[in-house]
Coordinates of N, CA and C and ligand atoms in Angstrom, one line a residue:
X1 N -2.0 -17.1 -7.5 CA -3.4 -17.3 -7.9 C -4.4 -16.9 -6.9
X2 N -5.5 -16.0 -7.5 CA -6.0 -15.3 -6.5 C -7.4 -16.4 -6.0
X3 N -7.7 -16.6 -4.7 CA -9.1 -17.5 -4.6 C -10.4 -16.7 -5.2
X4 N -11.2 -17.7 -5.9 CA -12.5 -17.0 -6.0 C -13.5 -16.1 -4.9
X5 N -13.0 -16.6 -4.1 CA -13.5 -15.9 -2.9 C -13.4 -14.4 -2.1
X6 N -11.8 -14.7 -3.0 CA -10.9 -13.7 -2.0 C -10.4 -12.4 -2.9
X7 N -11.6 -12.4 -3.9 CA -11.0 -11.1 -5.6 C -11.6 -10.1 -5.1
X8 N -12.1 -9.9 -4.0 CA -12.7 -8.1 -4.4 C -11.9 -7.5 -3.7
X9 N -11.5 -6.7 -5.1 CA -10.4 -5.4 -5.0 C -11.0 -4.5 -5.0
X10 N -10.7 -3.0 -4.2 CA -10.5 -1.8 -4.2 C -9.2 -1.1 -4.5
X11 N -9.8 -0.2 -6.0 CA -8.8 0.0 -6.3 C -8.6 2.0 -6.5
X12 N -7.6 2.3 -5.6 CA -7.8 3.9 -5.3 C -7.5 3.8 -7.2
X13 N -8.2 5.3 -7.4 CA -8.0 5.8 -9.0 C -7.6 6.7 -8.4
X14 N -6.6 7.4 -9.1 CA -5.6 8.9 -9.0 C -6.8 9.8 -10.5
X15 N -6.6 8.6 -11.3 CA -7.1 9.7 -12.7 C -7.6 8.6 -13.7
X16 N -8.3 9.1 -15.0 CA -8.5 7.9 -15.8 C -7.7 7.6 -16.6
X17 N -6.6 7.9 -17.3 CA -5.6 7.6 -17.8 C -4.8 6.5 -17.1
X18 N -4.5 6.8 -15.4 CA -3.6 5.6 -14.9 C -4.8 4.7 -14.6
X19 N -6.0 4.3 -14.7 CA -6.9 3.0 -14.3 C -7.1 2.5 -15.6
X20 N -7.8 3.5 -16.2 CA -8.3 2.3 -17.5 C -7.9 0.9 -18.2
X21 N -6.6 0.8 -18.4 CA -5.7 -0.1 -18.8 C -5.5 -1.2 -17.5
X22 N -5.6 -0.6 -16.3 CA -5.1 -1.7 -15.0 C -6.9 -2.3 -14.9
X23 N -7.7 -1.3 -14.9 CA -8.8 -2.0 -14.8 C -9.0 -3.3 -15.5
X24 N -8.8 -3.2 -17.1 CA -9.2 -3.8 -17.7 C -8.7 -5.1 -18.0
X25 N -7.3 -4.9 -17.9 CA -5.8 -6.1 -17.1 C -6.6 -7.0 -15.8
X26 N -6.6 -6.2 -15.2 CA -7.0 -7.1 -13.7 C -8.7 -7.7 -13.0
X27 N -9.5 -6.9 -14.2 CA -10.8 -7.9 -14.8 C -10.3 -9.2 -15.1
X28 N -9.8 -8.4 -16.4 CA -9.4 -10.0 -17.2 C -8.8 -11.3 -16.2
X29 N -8.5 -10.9 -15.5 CA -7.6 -11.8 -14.1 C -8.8 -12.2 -13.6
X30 N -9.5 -11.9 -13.4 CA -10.8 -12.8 -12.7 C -11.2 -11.7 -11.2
X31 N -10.6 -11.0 -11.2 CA -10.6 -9.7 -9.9 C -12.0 -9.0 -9.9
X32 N -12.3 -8.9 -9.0 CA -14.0 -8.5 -9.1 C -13.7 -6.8 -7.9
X33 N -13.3 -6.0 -9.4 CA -13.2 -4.3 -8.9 C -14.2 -3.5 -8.8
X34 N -13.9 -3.0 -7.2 CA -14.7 -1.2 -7.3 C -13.4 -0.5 -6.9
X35 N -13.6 0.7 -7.8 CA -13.2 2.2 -7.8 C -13.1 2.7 -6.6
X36 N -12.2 3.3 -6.4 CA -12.0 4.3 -5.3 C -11.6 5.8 -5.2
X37 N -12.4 6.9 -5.7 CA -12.0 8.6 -5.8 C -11.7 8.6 -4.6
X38 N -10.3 9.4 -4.2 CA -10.1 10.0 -3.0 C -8.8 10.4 -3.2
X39 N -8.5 12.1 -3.9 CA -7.3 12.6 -4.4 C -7.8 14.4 -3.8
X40 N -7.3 14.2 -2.4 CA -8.0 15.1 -1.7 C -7.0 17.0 -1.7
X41 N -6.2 17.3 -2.8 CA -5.2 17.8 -2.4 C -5.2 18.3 -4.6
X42 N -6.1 17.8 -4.9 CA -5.7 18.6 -6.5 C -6.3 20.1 -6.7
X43 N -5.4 20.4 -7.0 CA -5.3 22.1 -7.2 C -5.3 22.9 -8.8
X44 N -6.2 23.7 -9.1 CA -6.9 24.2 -8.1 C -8.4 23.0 -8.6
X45 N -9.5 23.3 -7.9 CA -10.8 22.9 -7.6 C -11.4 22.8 -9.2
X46 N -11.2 23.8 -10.1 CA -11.7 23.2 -11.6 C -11.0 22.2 -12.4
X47 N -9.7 21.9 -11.6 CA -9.1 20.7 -11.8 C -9.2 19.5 -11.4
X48 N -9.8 19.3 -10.1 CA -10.1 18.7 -9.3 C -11.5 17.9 -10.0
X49 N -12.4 18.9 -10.5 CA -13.6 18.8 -11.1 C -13.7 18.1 -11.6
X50 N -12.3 18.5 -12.7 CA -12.5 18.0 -14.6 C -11.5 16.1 -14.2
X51 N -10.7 16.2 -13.4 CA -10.5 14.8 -13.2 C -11.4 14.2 -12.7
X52 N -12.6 14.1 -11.9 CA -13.1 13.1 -11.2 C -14.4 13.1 -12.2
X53 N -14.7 14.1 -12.7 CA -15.6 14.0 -13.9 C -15.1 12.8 -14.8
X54 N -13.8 12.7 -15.2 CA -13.3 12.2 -16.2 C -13.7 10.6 -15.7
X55 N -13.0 10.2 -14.0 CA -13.3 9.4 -13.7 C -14.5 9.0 -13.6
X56 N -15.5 9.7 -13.7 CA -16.9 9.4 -13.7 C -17.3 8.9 -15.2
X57 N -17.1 9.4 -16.2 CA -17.5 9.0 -17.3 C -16.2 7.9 -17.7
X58 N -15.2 7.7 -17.1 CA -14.5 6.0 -17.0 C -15.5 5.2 -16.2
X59 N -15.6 5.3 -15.3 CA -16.7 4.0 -14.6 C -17.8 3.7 -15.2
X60 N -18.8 4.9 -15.9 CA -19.8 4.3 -16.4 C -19.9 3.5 -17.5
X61 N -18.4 3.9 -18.8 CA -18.6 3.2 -19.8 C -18.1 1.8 -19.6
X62 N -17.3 1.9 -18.6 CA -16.7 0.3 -18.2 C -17.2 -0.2 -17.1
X63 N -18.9 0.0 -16.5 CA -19.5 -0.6 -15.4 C -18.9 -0.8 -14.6
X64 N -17.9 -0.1 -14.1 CA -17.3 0.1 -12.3 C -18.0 0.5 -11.6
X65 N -18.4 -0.4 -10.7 CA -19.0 0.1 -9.3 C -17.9 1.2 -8.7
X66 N -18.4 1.9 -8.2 CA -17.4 3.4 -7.6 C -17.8 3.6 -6.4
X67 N -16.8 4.3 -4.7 CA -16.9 4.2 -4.0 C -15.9 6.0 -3.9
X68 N -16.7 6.7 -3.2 CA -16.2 8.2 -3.6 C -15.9 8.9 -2.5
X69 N -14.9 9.5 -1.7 CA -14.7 10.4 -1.0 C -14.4 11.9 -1.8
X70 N -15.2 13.0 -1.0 CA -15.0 14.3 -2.4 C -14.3 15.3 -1.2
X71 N -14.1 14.5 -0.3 CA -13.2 15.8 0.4 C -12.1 16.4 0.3
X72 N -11.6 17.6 0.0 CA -10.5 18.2 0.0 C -9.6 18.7 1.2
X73 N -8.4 17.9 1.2 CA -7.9 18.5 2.6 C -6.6 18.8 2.8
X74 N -6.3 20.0 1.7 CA -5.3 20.3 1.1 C -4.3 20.9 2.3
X75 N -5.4 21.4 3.8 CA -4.4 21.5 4.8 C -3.7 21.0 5.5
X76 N -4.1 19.4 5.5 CA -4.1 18.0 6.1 C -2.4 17.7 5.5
X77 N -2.9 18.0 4.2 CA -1.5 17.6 3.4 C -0.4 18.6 3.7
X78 N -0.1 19.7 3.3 CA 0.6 20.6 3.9 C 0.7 20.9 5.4
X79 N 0.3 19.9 6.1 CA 0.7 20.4 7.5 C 1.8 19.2 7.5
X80 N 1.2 18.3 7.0 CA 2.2 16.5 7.1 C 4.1 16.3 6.5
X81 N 4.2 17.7 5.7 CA 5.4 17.7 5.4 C 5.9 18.6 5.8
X82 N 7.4 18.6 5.8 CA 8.2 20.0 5.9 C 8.5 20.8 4.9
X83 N 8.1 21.8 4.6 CA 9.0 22.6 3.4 C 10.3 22.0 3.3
X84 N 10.8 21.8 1.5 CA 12.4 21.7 1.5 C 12.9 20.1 2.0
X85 N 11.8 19.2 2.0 CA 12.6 17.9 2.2 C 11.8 17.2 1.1
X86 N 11.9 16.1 1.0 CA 11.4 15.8 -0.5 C 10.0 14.6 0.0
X87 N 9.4 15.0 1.2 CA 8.3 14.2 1.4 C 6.7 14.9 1.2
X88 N 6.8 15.6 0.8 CA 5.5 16.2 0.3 C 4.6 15.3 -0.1
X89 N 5.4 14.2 -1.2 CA 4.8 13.4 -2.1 C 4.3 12.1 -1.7
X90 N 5.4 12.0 -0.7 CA 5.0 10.8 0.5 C 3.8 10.9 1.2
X91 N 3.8 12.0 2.0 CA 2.5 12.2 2.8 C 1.2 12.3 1.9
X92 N 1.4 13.0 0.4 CA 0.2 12.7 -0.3 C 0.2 11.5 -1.0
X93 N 0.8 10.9 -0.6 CA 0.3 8.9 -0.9 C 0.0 8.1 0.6
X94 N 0.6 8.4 1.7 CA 0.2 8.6 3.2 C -1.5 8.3 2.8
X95 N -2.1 9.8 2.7 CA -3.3 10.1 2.8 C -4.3 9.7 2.3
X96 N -3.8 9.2 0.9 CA -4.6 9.0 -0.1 C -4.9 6.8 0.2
X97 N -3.6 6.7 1.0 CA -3.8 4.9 1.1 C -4.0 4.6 2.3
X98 N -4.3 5.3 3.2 CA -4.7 5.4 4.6 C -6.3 5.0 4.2
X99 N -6.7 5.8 3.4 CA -8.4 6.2 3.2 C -8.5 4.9 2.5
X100 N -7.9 4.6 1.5 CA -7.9 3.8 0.6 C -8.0 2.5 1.5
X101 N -7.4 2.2 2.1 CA -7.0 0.8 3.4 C -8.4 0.6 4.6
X102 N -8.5 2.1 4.8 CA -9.6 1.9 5.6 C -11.5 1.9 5.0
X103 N -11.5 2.5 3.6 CA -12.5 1.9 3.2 C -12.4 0.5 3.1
X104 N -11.9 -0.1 2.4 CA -11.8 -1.5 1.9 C -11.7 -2.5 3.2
X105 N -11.5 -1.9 4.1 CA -11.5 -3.0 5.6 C -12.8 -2.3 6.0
X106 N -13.4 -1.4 5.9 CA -14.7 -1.3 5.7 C -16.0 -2.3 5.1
X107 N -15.4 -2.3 3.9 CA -16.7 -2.2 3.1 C -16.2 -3.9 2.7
X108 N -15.4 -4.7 3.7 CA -15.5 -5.9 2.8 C -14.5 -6.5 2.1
X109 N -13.8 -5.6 1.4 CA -12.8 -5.4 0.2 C -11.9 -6.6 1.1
X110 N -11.4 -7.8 -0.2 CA -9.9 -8.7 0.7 C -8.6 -7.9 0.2
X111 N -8.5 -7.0 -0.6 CA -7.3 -6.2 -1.5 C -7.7 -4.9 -2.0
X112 N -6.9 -4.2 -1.6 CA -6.7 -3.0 -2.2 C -5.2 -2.3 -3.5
X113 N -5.8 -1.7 -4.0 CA -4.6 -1.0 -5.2 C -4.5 0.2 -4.9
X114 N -3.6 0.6 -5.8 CA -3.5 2.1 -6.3 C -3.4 2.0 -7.3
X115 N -3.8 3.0 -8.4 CA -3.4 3.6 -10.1 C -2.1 4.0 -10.0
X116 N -1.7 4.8 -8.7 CA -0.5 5.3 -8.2 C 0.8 4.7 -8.9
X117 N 0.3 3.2 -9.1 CA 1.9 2.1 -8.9 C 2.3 2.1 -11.0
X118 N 0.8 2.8 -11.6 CA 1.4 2.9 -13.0 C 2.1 4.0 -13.6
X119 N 2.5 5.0 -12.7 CA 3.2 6.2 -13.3 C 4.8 6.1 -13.1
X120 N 5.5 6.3 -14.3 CA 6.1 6.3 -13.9 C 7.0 7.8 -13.6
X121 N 6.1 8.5 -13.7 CA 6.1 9.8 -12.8 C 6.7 10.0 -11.0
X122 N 6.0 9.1 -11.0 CA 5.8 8.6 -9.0 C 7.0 8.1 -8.5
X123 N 7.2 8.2 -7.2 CA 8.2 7.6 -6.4 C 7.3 6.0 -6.1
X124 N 7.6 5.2 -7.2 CA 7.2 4.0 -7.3 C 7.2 3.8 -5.6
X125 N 8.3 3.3 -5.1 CA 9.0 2.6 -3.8 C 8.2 3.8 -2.8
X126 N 8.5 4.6 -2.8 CA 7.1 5.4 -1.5 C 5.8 5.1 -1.7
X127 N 5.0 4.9 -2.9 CA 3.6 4.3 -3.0 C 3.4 2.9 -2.7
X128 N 4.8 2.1 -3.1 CA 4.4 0.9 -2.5 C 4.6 1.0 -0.8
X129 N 4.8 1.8 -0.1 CA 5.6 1.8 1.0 C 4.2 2.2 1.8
X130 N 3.6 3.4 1.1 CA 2.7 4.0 1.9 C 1.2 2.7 1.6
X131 N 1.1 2.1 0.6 CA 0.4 0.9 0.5 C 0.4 0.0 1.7
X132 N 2.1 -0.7 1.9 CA 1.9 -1.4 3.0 C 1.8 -1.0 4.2
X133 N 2.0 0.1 4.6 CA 1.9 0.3 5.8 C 0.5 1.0 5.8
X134 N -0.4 1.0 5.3 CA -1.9 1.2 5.3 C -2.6 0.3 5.5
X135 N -2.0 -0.9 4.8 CA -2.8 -2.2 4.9 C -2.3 -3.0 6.4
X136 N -1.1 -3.0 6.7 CA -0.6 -3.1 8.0 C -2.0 -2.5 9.1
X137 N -1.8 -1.3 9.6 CA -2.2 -0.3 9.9 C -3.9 -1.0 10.2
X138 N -4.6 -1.2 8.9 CA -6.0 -1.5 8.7 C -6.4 -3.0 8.6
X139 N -5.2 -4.1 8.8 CA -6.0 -5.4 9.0 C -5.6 -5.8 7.3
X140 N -5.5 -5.6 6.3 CA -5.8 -5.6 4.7 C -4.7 -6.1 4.1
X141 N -4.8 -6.4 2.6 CA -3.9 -7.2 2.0 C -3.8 -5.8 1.2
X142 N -2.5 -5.7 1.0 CA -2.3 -4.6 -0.4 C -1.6 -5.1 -1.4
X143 N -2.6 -5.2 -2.7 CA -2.1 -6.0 -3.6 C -0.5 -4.7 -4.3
X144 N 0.5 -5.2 -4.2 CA 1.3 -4.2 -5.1 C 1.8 -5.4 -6.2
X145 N 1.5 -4.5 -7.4 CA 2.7 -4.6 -8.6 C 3.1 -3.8 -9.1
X146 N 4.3 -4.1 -10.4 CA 5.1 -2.6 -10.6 C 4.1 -2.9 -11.7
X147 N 2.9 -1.9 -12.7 CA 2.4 -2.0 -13.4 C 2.7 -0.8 -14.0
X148 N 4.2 0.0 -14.1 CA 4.5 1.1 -15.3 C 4.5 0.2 -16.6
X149 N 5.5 -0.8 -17.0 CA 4.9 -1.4 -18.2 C 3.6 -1.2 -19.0
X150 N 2.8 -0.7 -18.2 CA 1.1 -0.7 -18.8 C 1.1 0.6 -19.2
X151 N 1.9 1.7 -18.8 CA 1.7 2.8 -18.7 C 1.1 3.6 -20.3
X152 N 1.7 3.6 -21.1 CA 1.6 3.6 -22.6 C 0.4 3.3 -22.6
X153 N -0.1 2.0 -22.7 CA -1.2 1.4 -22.7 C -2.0 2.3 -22.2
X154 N -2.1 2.5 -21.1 CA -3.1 3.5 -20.2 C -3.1 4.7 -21.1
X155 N -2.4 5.6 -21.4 CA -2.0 6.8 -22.2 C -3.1 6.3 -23.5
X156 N -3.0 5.6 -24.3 CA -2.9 5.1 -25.5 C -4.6 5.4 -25.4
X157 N -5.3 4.5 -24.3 CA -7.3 3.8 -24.2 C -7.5 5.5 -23.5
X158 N -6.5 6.3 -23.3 CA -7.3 7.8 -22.6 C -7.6 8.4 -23.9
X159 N -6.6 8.5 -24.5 CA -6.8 9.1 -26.0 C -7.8 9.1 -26.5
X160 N -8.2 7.3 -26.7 CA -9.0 7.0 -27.5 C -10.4 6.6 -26.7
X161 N -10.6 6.8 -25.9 CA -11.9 7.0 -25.7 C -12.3 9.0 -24.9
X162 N -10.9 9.5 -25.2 CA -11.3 11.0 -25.0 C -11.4 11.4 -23.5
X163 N -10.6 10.5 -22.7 CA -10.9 11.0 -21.1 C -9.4 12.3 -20.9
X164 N -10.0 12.8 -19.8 CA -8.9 14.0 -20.0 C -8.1 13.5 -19.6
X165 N -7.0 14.5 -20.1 CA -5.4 14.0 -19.8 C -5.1 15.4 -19.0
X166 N -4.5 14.8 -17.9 CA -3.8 16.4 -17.0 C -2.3 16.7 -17.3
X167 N -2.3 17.6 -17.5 CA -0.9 18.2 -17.5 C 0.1 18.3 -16.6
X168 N -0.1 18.5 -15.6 CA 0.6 18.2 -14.3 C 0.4 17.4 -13.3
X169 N 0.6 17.1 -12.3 CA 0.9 15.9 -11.3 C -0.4 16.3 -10.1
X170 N -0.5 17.3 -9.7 CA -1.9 17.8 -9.0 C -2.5 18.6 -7.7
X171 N -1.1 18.3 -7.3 CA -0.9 19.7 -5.8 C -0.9 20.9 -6.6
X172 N -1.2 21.7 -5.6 CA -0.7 23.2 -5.7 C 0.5 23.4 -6.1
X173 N 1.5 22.5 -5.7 CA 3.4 22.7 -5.9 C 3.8 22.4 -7.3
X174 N 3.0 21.3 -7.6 CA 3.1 20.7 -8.7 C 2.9 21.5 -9.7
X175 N 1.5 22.7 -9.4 CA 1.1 23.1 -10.6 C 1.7 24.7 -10.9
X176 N 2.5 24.9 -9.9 CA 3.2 26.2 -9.6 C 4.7 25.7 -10.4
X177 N 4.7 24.8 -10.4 CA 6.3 24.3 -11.0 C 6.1 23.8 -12.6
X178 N 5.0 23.5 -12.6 CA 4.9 23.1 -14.1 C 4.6 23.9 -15.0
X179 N 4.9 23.9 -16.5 CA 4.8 25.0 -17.1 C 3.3 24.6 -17.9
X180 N 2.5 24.2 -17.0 CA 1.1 24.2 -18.2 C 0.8 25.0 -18.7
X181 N 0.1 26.3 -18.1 CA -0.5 27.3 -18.9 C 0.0 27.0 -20.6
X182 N 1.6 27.1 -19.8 CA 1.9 27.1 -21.8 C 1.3 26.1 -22.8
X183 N 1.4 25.0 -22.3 CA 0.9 24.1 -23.0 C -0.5 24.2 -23.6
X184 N -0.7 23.5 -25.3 CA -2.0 23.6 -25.6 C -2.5 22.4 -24.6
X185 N -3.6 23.1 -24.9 CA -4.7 22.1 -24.6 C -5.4 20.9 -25.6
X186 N -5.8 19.9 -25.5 CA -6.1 19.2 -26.6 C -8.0 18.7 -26.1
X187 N -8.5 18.6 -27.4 CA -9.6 17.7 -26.9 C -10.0 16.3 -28.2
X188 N -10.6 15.4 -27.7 CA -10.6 13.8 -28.6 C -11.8 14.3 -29.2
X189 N -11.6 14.1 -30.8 CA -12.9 13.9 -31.6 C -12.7 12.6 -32.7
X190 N -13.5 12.6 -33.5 CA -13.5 11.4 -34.0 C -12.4 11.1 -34.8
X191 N -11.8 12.6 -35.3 CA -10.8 12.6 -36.1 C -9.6 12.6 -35.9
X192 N -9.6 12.9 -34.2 CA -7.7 12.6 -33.5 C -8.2 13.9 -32.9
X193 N -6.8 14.2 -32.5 CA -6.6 14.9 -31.2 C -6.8 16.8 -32.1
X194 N -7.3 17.5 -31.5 CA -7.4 18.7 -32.2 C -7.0 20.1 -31.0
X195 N -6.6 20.5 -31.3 CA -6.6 22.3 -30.2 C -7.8 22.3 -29.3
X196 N -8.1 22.8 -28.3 CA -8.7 22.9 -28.0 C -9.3 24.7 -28.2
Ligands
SF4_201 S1 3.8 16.2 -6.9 FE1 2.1 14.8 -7.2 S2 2.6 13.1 -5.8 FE2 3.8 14.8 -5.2 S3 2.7 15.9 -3.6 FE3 2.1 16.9 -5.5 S4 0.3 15.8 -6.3 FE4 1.2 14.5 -4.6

């Protein structure tokens, strides 16, 4: 049980598909959330755009206060791994809960999140890993739960209120290995999902 005193979370957002559904879960809980952009490493930059846009028209319809880093520091990230071992993914959750740990010991915050912990895309056990040792690191509590269960859910309220959906995961590597292009594109109208 969380104290009344002790609810304000910061909660890093990756995208609006993985928050919407946690946001709206951990309101309900009595959690008193702001947002946190800071996905410093999505490739290329009109992608970059069209996600945090997305997140921007999630915060306003659901009155999330938002707290925004817009820097990109896609060298930061590529310098932090080695080609050919499998921590690429590590150091871009490193980065992204470093920032995340050190706003919220900033600004107040008694708990911080990630959207990170609803994919079940993710190296679940590295994002919890790079969580605690951010909050270590910065003084902070890091709330972790396994919230893939929601995942669907989250998928389901993107749909239907029309926030974009990305096709791939969001590095440069990611989007060099994924076969998007091929894929249609879709956009939300009143009548379901249509071609873009
Ligand atoms: S695949 Fe996803 S989690 Fe891994 S480095 Fe790229 S953007 Fe980060």
């Amino acid at each position: 049980m969380v104290l009344e005193t002790d609810n304000r979370l910061l909660m890093h957002i990756c995208c609006a598909p993985c928050s919407g559904a946690l946001l709206q879960r951990l309101g309900d809980e009595g959690f008193q959330i702001s947002g946190f952009w800071f996905n410093p490493n999505i490739h290329p930059l009109e992608e970059w755009t069209r996600r945090r846009g997305s997140v921007a028209d999630m915060a306003a319809s659901l009155n999330l206060p938002m707290r925004w880093i817009d820097d990109i520091r896609q060298s930061e990230w590529l310098e932090r791994w080695t080609p050919g071992d499998a921590g690429r993914c590590a150091s871009c959750y490193d980065i992204r809960m470093d920032e995340a740990a050190s706003m919220a010991s900033r600004e107040g915050f008694t708990l911080f999140t990630t959207s990170l912990l609803i994919s079940p895309y993710q190296d679940h056990e590295a994002v919890r890993m790079a969580g605690e040792q951010a909050a270590q690191r910065h003084g902070i509590t890091f709330l972790y739960r396994d919230f893939r269960p929601f995942y669907r859910e989250g998928q389901n309220l993107a749909r239907t209120r029309g926030w974009y959906m990305q096709k791939y995961c969001g590095c440069i590597l990611s989007h060099a290995e994924s076969d998007h292009p091929k894929k249609p594109a879709y956009v939300f109208t009143p009548k379901g999902m249509t071609p873009d």
